[in-house]
XYZ file of C-alpha atoms in Angstrom:
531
model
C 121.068 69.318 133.442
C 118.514 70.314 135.822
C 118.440 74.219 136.817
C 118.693 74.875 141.018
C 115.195 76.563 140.044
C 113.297 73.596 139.255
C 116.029 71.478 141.836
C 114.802 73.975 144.431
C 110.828 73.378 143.578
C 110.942 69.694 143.886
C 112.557 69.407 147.485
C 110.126 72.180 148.346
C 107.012 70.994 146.737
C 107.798 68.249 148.549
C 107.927 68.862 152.106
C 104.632 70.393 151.362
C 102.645 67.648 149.932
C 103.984 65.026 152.712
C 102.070 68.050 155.097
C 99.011 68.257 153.696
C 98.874 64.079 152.950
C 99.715 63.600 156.903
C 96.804 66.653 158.067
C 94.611 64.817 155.746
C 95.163 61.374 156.835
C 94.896 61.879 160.311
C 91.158 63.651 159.652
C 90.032 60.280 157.786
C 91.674 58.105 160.767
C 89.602 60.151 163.470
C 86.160 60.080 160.988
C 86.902 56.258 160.862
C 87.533 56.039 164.682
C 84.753 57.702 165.524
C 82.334 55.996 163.025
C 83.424 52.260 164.390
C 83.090 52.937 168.038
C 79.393 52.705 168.511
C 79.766 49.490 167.098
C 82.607 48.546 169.300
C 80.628 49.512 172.223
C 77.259 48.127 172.122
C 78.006 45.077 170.363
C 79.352 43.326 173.430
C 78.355 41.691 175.924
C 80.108 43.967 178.193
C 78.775 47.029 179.700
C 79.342 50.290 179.442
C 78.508 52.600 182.277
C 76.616 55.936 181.343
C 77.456 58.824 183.191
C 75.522 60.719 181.866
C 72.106 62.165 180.837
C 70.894 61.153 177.219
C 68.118 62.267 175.288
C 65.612 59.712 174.386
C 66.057 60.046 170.799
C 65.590 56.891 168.174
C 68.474 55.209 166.594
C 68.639 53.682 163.232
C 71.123 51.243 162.901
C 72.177 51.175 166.477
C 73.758 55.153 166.044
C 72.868 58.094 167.125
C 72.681 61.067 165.114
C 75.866 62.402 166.613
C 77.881 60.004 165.896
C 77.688 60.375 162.428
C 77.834 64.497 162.400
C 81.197 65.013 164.329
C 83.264 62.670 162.537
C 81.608 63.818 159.408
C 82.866 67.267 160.639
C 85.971 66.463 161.917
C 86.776 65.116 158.001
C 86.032 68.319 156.637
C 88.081 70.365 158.820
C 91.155 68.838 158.030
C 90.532 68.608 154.531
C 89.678 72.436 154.917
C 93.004 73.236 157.013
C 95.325 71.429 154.360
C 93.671 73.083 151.307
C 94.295 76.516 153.196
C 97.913 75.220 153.825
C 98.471 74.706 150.098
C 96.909 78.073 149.273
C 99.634 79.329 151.575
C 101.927 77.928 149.816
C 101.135 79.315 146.280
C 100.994 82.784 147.141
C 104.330 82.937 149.125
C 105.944 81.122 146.439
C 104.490 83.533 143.865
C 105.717 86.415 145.727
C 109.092 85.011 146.342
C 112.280 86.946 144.474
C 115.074 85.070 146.096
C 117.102 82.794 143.973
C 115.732 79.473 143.200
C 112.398 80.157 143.944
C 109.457 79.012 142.632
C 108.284 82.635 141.773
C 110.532 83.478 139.258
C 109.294 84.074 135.481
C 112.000 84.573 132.775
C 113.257 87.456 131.325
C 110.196 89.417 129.359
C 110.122 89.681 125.661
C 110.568 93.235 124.369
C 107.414 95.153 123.870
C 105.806 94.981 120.227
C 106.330 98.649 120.210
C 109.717 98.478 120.780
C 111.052 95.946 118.940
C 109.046 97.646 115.665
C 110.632 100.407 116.200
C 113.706 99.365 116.338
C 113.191 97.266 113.208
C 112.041 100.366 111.643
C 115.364 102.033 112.642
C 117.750 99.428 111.091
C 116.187 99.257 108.064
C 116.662 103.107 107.865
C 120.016 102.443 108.734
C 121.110 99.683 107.065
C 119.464 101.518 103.565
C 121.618 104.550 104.061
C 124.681 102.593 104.216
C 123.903 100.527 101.588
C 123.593 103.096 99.386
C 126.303 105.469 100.549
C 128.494 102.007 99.861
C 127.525 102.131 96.090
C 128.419 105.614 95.557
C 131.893 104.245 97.608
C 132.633 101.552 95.263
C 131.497 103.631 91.740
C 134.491 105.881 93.068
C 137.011 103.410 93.932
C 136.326 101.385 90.827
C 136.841 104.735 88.502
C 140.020 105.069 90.137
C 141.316 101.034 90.819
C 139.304 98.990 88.325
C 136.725 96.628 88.402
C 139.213 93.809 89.173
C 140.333 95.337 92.401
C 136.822 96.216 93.390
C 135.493 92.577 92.644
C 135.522 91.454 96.014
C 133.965 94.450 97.716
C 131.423 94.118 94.758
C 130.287 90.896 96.135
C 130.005 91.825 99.731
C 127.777 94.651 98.474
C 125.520 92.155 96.684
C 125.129 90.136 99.639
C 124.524 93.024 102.021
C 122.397 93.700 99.369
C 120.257 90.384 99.237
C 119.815 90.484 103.352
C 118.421 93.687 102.800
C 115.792 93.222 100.416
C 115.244 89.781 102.588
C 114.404 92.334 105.365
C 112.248 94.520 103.536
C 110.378 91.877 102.198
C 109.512 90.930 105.568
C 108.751 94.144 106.597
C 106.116 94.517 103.696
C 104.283 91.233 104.617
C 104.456 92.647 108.115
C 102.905 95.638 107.107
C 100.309 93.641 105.122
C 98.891 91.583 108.624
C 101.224 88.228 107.548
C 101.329 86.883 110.161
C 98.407 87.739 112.305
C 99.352 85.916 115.560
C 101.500 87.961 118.144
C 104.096 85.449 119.120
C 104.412 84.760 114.919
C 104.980 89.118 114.524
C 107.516 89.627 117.407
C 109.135 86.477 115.755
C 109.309 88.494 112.212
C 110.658 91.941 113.649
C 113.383 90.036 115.030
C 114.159 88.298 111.357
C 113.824 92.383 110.395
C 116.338 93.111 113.064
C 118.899 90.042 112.361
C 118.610 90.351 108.207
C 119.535 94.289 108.344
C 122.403 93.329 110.874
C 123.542 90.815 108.887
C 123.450 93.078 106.006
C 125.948 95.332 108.110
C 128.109 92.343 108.596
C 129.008 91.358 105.383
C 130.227 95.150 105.083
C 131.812 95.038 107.748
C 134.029 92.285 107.104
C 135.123 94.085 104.262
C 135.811 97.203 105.388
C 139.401 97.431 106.285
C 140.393 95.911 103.337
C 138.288 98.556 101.563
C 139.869 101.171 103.058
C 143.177 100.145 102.181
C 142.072 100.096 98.637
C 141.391 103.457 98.720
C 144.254 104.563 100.878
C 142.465 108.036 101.877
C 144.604 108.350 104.961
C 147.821 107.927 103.237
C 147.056 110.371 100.573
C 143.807 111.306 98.558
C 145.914 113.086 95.708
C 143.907 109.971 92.700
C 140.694 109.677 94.066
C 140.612 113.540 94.440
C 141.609 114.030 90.814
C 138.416 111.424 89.928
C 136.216 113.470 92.180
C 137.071 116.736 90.263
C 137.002 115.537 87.098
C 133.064 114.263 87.905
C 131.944 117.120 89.030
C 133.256 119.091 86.089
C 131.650 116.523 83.936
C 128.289 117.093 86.020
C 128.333 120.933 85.827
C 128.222 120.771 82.130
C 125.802 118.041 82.202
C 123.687 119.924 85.006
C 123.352 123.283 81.964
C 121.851 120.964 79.502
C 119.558 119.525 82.074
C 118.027 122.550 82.505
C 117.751 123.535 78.756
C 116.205 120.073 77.878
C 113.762 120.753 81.038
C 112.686 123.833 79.490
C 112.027 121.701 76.103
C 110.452 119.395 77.909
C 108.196 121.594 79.861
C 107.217 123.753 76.341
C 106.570 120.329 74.601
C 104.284 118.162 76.776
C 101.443 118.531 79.746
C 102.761 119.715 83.046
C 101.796 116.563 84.507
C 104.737 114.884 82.355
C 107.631 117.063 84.177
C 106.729 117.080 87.057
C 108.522 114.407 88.835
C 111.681 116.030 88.213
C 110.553 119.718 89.350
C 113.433 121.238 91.019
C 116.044 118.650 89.996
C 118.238 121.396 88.513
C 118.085 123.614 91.425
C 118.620 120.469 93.534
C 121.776 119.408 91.373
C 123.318 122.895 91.727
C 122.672 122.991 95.651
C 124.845 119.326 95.582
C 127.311 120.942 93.036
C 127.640 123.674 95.464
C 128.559 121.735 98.471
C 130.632 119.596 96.547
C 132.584 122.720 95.390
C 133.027 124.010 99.204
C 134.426 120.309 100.276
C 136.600 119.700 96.831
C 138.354 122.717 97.863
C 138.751 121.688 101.482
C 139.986 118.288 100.398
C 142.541 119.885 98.628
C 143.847 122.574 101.255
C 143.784 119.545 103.250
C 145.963 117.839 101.057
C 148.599 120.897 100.226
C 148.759 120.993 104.348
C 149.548 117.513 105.177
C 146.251 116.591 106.314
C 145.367 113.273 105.083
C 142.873 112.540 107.484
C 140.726 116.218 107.077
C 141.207 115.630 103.412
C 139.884 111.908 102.994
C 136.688 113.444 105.537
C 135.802 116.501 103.134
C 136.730 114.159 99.994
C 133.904 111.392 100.560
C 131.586 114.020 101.522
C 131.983 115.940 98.293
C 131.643 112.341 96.503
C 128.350 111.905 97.874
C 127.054 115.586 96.814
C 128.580 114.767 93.620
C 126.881 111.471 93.237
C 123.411 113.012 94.388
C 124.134 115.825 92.034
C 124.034 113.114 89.348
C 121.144 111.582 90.414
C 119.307 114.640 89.964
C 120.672 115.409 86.554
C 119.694 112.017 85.464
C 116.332 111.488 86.207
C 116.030 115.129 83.869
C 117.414 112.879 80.903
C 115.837 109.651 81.978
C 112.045 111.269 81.964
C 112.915 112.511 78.421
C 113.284 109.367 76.942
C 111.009 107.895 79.101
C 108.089 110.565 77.246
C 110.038 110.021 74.218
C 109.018 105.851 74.188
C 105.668 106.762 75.456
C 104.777 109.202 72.801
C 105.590 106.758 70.425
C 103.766 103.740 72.097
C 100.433 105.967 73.015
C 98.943 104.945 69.729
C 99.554 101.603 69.401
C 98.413 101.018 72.935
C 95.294 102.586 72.399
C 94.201 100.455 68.885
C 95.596 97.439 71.168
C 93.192 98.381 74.197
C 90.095 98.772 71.906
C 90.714 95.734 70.344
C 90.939 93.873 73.766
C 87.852 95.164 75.043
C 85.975 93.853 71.853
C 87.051 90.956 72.247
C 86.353 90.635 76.157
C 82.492 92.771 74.992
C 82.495 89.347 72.333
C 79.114 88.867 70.244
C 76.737 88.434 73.020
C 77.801 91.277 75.113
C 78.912 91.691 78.742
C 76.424 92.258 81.771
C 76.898 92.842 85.620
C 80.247 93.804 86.777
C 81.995 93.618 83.752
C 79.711 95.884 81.899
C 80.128 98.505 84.562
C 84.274 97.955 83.910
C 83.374 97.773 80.261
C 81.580 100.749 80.155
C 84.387 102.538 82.448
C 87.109 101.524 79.979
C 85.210 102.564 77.073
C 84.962 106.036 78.685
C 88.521 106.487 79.158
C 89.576 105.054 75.686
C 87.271 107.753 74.631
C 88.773 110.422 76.678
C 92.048 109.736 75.727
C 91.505 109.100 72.204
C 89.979 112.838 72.277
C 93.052 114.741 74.188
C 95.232 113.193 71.636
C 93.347 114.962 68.679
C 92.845 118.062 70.303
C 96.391 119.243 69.421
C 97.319 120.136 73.207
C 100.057 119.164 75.004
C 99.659 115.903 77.160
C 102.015 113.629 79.216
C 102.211 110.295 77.427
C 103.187 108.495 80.584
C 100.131 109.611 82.278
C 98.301 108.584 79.088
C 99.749 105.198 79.031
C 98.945 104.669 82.806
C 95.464 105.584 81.871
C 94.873 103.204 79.408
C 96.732 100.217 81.436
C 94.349 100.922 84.688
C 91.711 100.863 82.442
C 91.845 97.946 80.936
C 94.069 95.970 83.593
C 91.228 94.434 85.582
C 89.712 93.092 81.940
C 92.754 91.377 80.099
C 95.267 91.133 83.386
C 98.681 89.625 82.479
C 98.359 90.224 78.792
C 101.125 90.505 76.785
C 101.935 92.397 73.726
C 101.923 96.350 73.497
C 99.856 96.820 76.572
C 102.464 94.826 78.662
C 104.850 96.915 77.237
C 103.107 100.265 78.984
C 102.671 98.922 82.000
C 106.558 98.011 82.162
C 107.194 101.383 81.396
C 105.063 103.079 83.121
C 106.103 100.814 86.191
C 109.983 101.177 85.897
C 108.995 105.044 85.330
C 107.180 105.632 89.078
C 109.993 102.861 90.443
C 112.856 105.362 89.486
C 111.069 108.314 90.479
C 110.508 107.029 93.542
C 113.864 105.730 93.826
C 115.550 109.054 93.621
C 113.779 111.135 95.834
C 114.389 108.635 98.882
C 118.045 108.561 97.608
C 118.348 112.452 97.706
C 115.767 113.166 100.501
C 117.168 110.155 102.753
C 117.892 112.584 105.788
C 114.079 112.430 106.419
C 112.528 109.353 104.934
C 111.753 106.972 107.154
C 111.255 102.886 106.783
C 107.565 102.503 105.057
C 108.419 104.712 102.016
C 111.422 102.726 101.200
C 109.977 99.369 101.958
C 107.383 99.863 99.611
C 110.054 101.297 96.995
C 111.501 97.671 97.724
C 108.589 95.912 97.210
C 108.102 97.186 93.867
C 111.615 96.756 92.443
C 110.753 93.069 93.793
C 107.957 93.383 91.927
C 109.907 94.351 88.749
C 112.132 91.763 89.067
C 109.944 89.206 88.729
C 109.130 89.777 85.339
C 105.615 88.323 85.393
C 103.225 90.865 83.341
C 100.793 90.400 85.987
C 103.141 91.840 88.861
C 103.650 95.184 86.462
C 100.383 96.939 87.664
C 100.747 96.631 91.225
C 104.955 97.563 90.926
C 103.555 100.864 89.810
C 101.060 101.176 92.263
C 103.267 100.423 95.401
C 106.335 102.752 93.868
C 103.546 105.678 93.224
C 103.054 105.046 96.947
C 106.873 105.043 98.037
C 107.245 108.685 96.799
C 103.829 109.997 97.872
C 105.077 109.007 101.450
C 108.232 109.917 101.211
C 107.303 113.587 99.968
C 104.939 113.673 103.005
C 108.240 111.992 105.781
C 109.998 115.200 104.330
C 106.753 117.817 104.604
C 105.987 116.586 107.879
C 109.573 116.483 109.577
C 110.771 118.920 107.633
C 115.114 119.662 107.064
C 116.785 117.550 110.049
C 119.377 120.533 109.716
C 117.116 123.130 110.184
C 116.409 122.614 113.776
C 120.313 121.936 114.493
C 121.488 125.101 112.587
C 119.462 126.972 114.477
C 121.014 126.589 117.797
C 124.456 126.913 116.151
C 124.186 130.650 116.043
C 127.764 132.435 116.156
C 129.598 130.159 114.469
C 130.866 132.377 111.506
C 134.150 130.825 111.674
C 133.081 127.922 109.005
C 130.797 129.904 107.048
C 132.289 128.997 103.707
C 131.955 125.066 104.614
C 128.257 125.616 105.457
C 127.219 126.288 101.521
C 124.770 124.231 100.425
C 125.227 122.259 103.917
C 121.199 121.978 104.058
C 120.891 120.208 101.105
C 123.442 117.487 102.270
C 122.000 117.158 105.413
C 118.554 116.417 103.559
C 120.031 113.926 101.305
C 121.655 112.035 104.088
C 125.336 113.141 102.677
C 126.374 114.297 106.138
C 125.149 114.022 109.457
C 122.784 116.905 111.342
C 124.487 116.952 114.602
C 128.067 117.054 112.861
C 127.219 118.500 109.346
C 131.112 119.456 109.309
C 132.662 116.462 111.088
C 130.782 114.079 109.400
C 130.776 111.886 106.269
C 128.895 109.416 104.883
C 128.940 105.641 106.351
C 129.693 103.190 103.299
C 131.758 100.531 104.151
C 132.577 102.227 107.286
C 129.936 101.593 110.202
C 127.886 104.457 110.828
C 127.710 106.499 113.193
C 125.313 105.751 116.366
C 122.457 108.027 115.753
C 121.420 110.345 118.762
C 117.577 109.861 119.873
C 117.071 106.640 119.574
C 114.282 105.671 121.669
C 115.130 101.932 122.141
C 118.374 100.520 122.674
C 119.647 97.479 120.589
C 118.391 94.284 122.330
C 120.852 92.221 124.796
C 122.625 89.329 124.014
C-alpha cells in the first residue's frame, strides 16, 4: 500500500515537471523560429521591404550575426528560468512540515550515547535480579522441595541463558566487533532486547512463584528456614575467622588477601539480618503479613550475602591447600617443557628472550620455595603458568591443571565481590566476570589463561566502581537526618545498601527484586525506547 507521503510526492512532482518541460519547450520553439526565418525570408522571390537602417556587415551563409545570438540567447534563458523553478521547488519542499510532504524524514534513531547507556543500565539491572532470584529459589526450595521449585528452576535458567547472551554481546562490543555504526546501534539493541527478555521469562513466573511461597498469607515456614540459616551462619562465620587467622600465620599475605574483611563483612550482613528477622517476626505476632514477608526477604538476602562471605574464607583454604600441593609438580613439569621447547640446537630471537624470561622465574620461584618463608601458592602457580603459557599454550597435564585453578580461583573472587558490592558495580566489571565464566565453560586448556586474566580484571574494576562512587547510602543517609524513630532497623543498613540487598532511596521500604520486577530506579538519564 502506498503511504499519502509518497501519494502526495508523485501528484506534486508532477505538476512540476509538466512546468519546467512546457518553459523549456517553448525556449527551443522560439530558438528554432528564429533560426529558420532568415531562410524563409530571403529565399523567395518575394520582397521584403526594409525599414530600416542596416549595417553593412558580411554574411556567411546568408545570416547575420544576430540572428544566430538572440535565439541562441533566448534558449538559454528559458533553460535558466526552469532550472531556477526546480531549485524552487527543492528547497520549499525541504522546508515543508505539513503532512504528506515531501520534507519529511522518519523518526531519528536514538543517539549511540544513549542507547549504550541504556544497555549498560539493563544489564545492571537484569544481573541484580538474576541473582537476587537465586537466593529466592535456594529459600523456597529449603522450605518446598526441589519438585515444587522445578519449574521456577527452569525459568531461572533461561533468564539465565539471555543474560549471558547479552553479556556476550556486550564484551564483543566492548572489544570493537563490529566496527561499523549502523552494525553497533544494531548490537546495543540485541543488549537491550536479550536483558528484557531475560526479565520476561521471570516474569511469567512470578505470580505463580509467589504463591509458592505464600509470604502474604503467612511467613511463619519460610521464617523458621531463615532463622535456622542464620544460626547455622553465625557459627560458621566464628570459625571463619579462626581459620583466617591460620591462614594468615601460615602463608604470604598475598594468599589472603582476596578475602580481607570477609568476616567483618559477614557480621555487618548477620547484623542486618538480625534487625529484619526480628521485624519479620513482630510483624508476624501483629498480623502483618505483608510488613513481615518485606523484612523477611530482606533478611534472606543479608543472610545469603553473609554466606557468601563466609565461604569464599573456606573456599581460598582449600584452594591454597591444592596449590601447595601442586606447586612442585608444576614446577619439575614447567622445566621439563622448556627443555624440550630450548631442544638440542637451542632457541634464538623471540623465543630466547621468552626462554630466558621463563627460566628467570622458574628460578625465582624455585628459590622462595627453599627459603623456608611463607608464600601464596596460588600466586606461585600463576607465576609459573604466565611464564610458560606463551611457550607450550594449551598443554595439558599438571600445568593445565594450575591454570584451571588458578582461573576458577580469580573467577570466584571476582564473583563475590560484585555479588556483595552490587549497589555500586556497574556493567563492565560484571561483563567481563561473564566473559570469563564463558571462558571456563568451555573447557578448552587454551581458554584457561585468558579466563583468569579477564576475571583478575572484573574485580580490579569493580573495587575501583565502589572507590570511585563510593556507598550509594551514604549520600541518602545523609539527608535523612532526624529520623531516630527507626534507628534499630538502620543496623548494618549500609552494608545492605552496598550489596544491593535493599534499595538507597527506600533502605526500609525496600526489598530485593527476584522474581518480582524491580523497582524503577530514580536517575536514569534515558528513558526506555518507544514502541
Amino acid at each position: 500500500m502506498t503511504s499519502s507521503f509518497f501519494r502526495g510526492r508523485t501528484r506534486r512532482a508532477g505538476a512540476h515537471l509538466s512546468v519546467r518541460w512546457a518553459r523549456a519547450a517553448l525556449g527551443g520553439a522560439a530558438g528554432v523560429v528564429w533560426l529558420l526565418l532568415p531562410g524563409m525570408t530571403t529565399g523567395t522571390d518575394v520582397p521584403v521591404a526594409i525599414t530600416r537602417a542596416v549595417s553593412a556587415a558580411p554574411e556567411e551563409n546568408g545570416t547575420s550575426a544576430v540572428d544566430l545570438v538572440l535565439p541562441l540567447a533566448l534558449l538559454v534563458a528559458a533553460g535558466v528560468a526552469a532550472g531556477y523553478g526546480y531549485l524552487r521547488r527543492v528547497r520549499r519542499s525541504r522546508g515543508r512540515t505539513t503532512p504528506g510532504g515531501a520534507g519529511i524524514s522518519p523518526p531519528a534513531a536514538p543517539p549511540p550515547a544513549g542507547l549504550d547507556e541504556r544497555a549498560r543500565e539493563l544489564l545492571v539491572e537484569a544481573d541484580d535480579r538474576l541473582r537476587a532470584a537465586r537466593v529466592e529459589l535456594g529459600f523456597a526450595e529449603a522450605l518446598s522441595g526441589a519438585e515444587a521449585v522445578a519449574p521456577f528452576s527452569r525459568a531461572l535458567r533461561d533468564a539465565e541463558r539471555e543474560l549471558a547472551a547479552a553479556f556476550r554481546l556486550r564484551q564483543r562490543y566492548d572489544e570493537g566487533v563490529p566496527e561499523e555504526e549502523a552494525a553497533r546501534r544494531h548490537t546495543l539493541a540485541g543488549i537491550v532486547g536479550r536483558c528484557e527478555e531475560a526479565g520476561r521469562r521471570l516474569d511469567t513466573v512470578a505470580g505463580d512463584f509467589v504463591r509458592l511461597r505464600g509470604l502474604e498469607q503467612g511467613a511463619g515456614g519460610a521464617l523458621g528456614v531463615a532463622e535456622t540459616r542464620f544460626r547455622e551462619l553465625t557459627v560458621r562465620t566464628g570459625a571463619a575467622e579462626s581459620l583466617l587467622d591460620r591462614l594468615g600465620a601460615r602463608y604470604a599475605t598475598t594468599a589472603t588477601a582476596p578475602v580481607v574483611g570477609h568476616v567483618e563483612q559477614a557480621k555487618d550482613r548477620l547484623l542486618f539480618a538480625t534487625v529484619r528477622l526480628n521485624l519479620a517476626r513482630q510483624a508476624t505476632d501483629l498480623g502483618r503479613p505483608g510488613d513481615a514477608a518485606r523484612h523477611l526477604r530482606a533478611a534472606e538476602g543479608a543472610v545469603a550475602q553473609a554466606a557468601v562471605f563466609v565461604e569464599g574464607v573456606e573456599r581460598l583454604a582449600a584452594e591454597l591447600r591444592e596449590a601447595e600441593s601442586m606447586v612442585p609438580a608444576a614446577l619439575t613439569g614447567a622445566e621439563a617443557d622448556l627443555a624440550a621447547v630450548r631442544g638440542p640446537a637451542g632457541a634464538g630471537g623471540e623465543p630466547l628472550a621468552r626462554l630466558l624470561h621463563a627460566d628467570a622465574v622458574l628460578a625465582a620461584v624455585r628459590r622462595e620455595l627453599t627459603a623456608g618463608q611463607p608464600y601464596d601458592p596460588v600466586g606461585v602457580l600463576r607465576r609459573i603458568v604466565r611464564a610458560t603459557t606463551p611457550l607450550v599454550p594449551g598443554r595439558s597435564g599438571v600445568l593445565s591443571a594450575a591454570a584451571l585453578l588458578t582461573a576458577r580461583a580469580a573467577t570466584a573472587a571476582a564473583d563475590d565481590f560484585v555479588a556483595t558490592h552490587r549497589g555500586a558495580v556497574d556493567a563492565t566489571p560484571r561483563t567481563r566476570l561473564a566473559e570469563a565464566r564463558r571462558l571456563l565453560a568451555t573447557g578448552a586448556p587454551a581458554d584457561r589463561p585468558h579466563a583468569e586474566t579477564l576475571a583478575l580484571e572484573a574485580r580490579e574494576l569493580a573495587e575501583q566502581d565502589v572507590r570511585v562512587r563510593g556507598n550509594p547510602y551514604a549520600g541518602v543517609a545523609g539527608g535523612a537526618a532526624g529520623a531516630s524513630s527507626a534507628v534499630s532497623a538502620t543496623a548494618g543498613t549500609s552494608g545492605a545498601v552496598l550489596g544491593g540487598i535493599v534499595p538507597a532511596e527506600d533502605p526500609e521500604g525496600g526489598c530485593p527484586a527476584g522474581f518480582a520486577a524491580p523497582p524503577v530506579r530514580t536517575g536514569s538519564a534515558t528513558p526506555p525506547p518507544g514502541p
